[in-house]
Coordinates of N, CA and C in Angstrom, one line a residue:
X1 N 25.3 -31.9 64.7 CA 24.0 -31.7 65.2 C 23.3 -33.0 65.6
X2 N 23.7 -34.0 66.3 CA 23.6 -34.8 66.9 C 23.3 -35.0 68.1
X3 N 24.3 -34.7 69.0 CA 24.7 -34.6 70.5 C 25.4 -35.3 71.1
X4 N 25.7 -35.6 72.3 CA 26.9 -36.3 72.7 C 26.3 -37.0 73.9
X5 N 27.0 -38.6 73.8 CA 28.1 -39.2 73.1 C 27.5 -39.1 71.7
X6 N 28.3 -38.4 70.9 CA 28.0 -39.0 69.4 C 27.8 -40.2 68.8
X7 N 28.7 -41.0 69.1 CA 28.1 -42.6 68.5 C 26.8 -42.8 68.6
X8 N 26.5 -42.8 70.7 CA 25.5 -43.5 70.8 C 24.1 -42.5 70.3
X9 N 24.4 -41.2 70.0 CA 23.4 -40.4 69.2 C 23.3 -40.4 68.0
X10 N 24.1 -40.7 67.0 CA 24.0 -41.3 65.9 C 23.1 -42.3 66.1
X11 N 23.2 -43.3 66.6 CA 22.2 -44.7 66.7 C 21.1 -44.4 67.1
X12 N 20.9 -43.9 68.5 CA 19.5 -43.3 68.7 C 18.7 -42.5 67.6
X13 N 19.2 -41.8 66.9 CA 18.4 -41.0 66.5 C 18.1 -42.1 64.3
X14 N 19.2 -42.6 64.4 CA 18.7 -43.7 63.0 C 17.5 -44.6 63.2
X15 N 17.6 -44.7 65.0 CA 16.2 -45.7 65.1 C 14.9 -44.9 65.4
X16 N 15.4 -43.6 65.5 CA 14.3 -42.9 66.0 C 13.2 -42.6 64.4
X17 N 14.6 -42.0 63.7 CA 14.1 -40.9 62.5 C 13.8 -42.0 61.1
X18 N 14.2 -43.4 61.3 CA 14.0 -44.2 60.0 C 14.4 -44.0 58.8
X19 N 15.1 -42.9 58.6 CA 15.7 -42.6 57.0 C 16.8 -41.8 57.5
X20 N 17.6 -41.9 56.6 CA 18.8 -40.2 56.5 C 18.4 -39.4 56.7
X21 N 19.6 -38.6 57.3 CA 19.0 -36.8 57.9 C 18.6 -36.0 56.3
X22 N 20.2 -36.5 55.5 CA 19.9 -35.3 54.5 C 20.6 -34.4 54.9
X23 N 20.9 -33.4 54.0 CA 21.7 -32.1 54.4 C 20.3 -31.1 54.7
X24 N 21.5 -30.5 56.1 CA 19.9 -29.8 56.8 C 20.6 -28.6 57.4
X25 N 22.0 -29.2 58.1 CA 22.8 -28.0 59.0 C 24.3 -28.4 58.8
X26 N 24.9 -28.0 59.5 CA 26.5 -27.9 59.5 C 27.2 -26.6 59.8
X27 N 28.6 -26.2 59.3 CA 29.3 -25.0 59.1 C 29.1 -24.5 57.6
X28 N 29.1 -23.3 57.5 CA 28.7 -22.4 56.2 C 29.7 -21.4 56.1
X29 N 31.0 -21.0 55.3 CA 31.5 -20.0 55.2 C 32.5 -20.1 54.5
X30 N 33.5 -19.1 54.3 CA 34.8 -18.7 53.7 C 35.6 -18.7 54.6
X31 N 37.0 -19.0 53.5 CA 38.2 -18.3 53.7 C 38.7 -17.5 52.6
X32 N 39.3 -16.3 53.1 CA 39.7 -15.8 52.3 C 41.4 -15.6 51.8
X33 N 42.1 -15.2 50.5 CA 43.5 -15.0 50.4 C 44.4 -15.1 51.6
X34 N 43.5 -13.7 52.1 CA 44.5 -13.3 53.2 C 44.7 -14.3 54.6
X35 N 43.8 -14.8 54.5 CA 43.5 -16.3 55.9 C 42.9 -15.6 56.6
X36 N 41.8 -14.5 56.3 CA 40.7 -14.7 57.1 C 39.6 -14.8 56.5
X37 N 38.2 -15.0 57.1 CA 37.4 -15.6 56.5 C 36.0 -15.4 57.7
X38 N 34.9 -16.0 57.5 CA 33.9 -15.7 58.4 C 33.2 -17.1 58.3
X39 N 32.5 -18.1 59.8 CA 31.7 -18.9 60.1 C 30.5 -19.0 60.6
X40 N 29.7 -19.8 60.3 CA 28.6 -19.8 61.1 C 27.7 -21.4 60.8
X41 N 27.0 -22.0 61.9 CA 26.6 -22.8 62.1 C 25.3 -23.0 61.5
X42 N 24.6 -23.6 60.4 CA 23.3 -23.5 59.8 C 22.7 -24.3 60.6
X43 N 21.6 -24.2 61.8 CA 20.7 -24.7 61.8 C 19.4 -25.1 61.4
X44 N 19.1 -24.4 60.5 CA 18.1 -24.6 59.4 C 18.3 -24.2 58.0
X45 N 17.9 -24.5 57.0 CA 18.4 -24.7 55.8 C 17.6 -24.7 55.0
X46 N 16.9 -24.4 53.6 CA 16.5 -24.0 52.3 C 17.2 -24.0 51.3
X47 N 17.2 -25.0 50.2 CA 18.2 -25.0 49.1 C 17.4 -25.5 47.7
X48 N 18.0 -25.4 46.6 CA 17.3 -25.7 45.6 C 18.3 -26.5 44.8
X49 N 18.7 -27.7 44.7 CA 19.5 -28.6 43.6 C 19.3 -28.1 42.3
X50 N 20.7 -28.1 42.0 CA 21.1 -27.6 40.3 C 20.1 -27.9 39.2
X51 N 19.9 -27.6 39.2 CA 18.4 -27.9 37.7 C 19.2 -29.0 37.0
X52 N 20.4 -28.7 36.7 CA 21.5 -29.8 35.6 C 20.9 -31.1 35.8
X53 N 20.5 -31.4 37.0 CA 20.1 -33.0 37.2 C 19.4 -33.3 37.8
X54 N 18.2 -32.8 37.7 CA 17.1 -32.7 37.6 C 16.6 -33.8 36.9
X55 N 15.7 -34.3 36.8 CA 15.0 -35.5 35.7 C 14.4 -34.8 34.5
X56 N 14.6 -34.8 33.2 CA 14.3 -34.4 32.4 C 12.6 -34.4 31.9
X57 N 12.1 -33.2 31.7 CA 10.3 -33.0 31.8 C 10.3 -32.7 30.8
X58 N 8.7 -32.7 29.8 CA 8.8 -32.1 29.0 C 8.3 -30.5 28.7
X59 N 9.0 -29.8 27.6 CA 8.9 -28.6 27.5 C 7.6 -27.6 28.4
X60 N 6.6 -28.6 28.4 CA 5.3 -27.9 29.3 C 5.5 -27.7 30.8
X61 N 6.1 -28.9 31.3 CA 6.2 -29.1 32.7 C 7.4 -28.2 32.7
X62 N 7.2 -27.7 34.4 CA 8.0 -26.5 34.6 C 8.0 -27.2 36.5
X63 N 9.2 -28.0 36.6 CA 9.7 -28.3 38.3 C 10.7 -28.0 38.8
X64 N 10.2 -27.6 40.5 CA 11.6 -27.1 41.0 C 11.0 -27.8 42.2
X65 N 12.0 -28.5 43.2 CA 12.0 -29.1 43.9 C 13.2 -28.5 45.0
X66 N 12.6 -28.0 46.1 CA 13.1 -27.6 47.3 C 13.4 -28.6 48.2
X67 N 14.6 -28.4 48.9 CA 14.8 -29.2 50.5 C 14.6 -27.7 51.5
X68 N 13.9 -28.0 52.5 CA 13.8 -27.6 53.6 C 14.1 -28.6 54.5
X69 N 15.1 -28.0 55.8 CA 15.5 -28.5 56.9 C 15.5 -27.7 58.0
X70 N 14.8 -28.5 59.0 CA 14.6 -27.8 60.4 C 14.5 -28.8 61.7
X71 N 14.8 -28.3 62.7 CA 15.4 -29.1 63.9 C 15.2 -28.7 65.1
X72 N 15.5 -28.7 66.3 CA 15.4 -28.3 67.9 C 16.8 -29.4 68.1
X73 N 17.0 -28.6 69.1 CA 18.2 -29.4 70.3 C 17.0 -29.6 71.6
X74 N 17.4 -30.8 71.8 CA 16.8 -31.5 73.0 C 17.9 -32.0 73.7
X75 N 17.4 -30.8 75.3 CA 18.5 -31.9 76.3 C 18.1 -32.6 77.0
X76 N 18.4 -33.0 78.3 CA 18.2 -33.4 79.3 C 17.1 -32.6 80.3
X77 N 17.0 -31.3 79.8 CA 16.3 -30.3 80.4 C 15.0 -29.4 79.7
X78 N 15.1 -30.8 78.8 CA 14.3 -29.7 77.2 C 12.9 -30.3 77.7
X79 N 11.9 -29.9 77.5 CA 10.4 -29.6 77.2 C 10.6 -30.2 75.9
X80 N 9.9 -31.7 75.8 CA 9.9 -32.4 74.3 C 8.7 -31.1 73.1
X81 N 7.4 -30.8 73.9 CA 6.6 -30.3 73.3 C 6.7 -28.8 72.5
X82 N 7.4 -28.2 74.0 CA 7.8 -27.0 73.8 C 8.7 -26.8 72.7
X83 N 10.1 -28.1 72.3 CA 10.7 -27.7 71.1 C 10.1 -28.1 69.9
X84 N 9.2 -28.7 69.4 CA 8.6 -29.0 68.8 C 7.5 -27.8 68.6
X85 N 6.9 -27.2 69.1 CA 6.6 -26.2 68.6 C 7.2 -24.9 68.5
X86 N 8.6 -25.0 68.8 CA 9.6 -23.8 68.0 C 9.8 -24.4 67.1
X87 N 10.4 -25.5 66.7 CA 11.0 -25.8 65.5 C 9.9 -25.9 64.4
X88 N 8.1 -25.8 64.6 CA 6.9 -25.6 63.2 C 6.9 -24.3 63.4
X89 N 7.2 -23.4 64.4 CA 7.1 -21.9 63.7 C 8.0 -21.3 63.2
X90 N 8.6 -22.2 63.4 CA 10.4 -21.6 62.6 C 10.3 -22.0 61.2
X91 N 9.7 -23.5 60.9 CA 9.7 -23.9 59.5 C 9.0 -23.3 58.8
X92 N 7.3 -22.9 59.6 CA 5.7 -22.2 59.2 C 6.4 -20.9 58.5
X93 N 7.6 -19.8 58.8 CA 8.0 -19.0 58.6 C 8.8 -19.2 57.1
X94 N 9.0 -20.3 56.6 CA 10.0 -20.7 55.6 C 8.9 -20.9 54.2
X95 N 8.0 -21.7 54.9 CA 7.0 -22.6 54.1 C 6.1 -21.5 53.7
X96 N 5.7 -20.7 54.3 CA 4.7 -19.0 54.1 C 5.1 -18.3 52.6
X97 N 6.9 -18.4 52.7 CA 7.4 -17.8 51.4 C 6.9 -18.7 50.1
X98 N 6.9 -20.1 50.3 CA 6.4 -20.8 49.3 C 4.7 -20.5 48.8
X99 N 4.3 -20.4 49.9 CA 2.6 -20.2 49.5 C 2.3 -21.1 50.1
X100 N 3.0 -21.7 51.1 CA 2.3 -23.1 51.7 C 1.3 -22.6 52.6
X101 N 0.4 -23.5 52.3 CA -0.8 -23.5 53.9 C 0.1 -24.1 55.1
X102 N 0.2 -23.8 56.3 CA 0.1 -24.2 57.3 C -0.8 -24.4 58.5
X103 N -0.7 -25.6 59.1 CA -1.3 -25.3 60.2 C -1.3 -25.0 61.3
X104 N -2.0 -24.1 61.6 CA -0.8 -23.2 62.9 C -1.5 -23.6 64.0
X105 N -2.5 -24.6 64.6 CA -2.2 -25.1 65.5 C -1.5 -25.7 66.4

């Protein structure tokens, strides 16, 4: 989830975004015994890390700590604005389950 040339998108986008992506997208699926199996490409993503390792709270405190990941492909033909506002109503839709306020301007 890059783009191509990959190298030089890799580098573009470390100077763009200033930190690690993080796990966000990739492939998602099985194989099974028989050698088949089913794929598909996550472009957006919601996960919750193992409680196991977690930082230890005390008995009162009660935390869960979510990753949300979300994105647009931008090409050469892409409307910078336009993807940018698919990719907050796509997340607005994620964050809603949490109770988040959004702002939907």
């Amino acid at each position: 989830m890059t783009g191509a040339p990959k190298k030089r998108s890799v580098e573009i986008l470390r100077e763009l975004e200033g930190g690690p992506r993080g796990i966000y997208s990739g492939a998602l699926g099985y194989w099974d015994v028989g050698g088949g199996g089913d794929w598909s490409v996550v472009i957006r993503s919601c996960f919750k890390l193992d409680p196991t390792y977690e930082v230890a709270l005390s008995p009162k405190e009660h935390h869960e700590e979510w990753t949300l990941g979300a994105g647009g492909a931008i090409t050469a033909l892409s409307d910078r604005e336009s993807e940018w506002e698919e990719m907050l109503l796509k997340l607005r839709s994620v964050l809603r389950i949490f109770g988040a306020e959004t702002d939907s301007s």
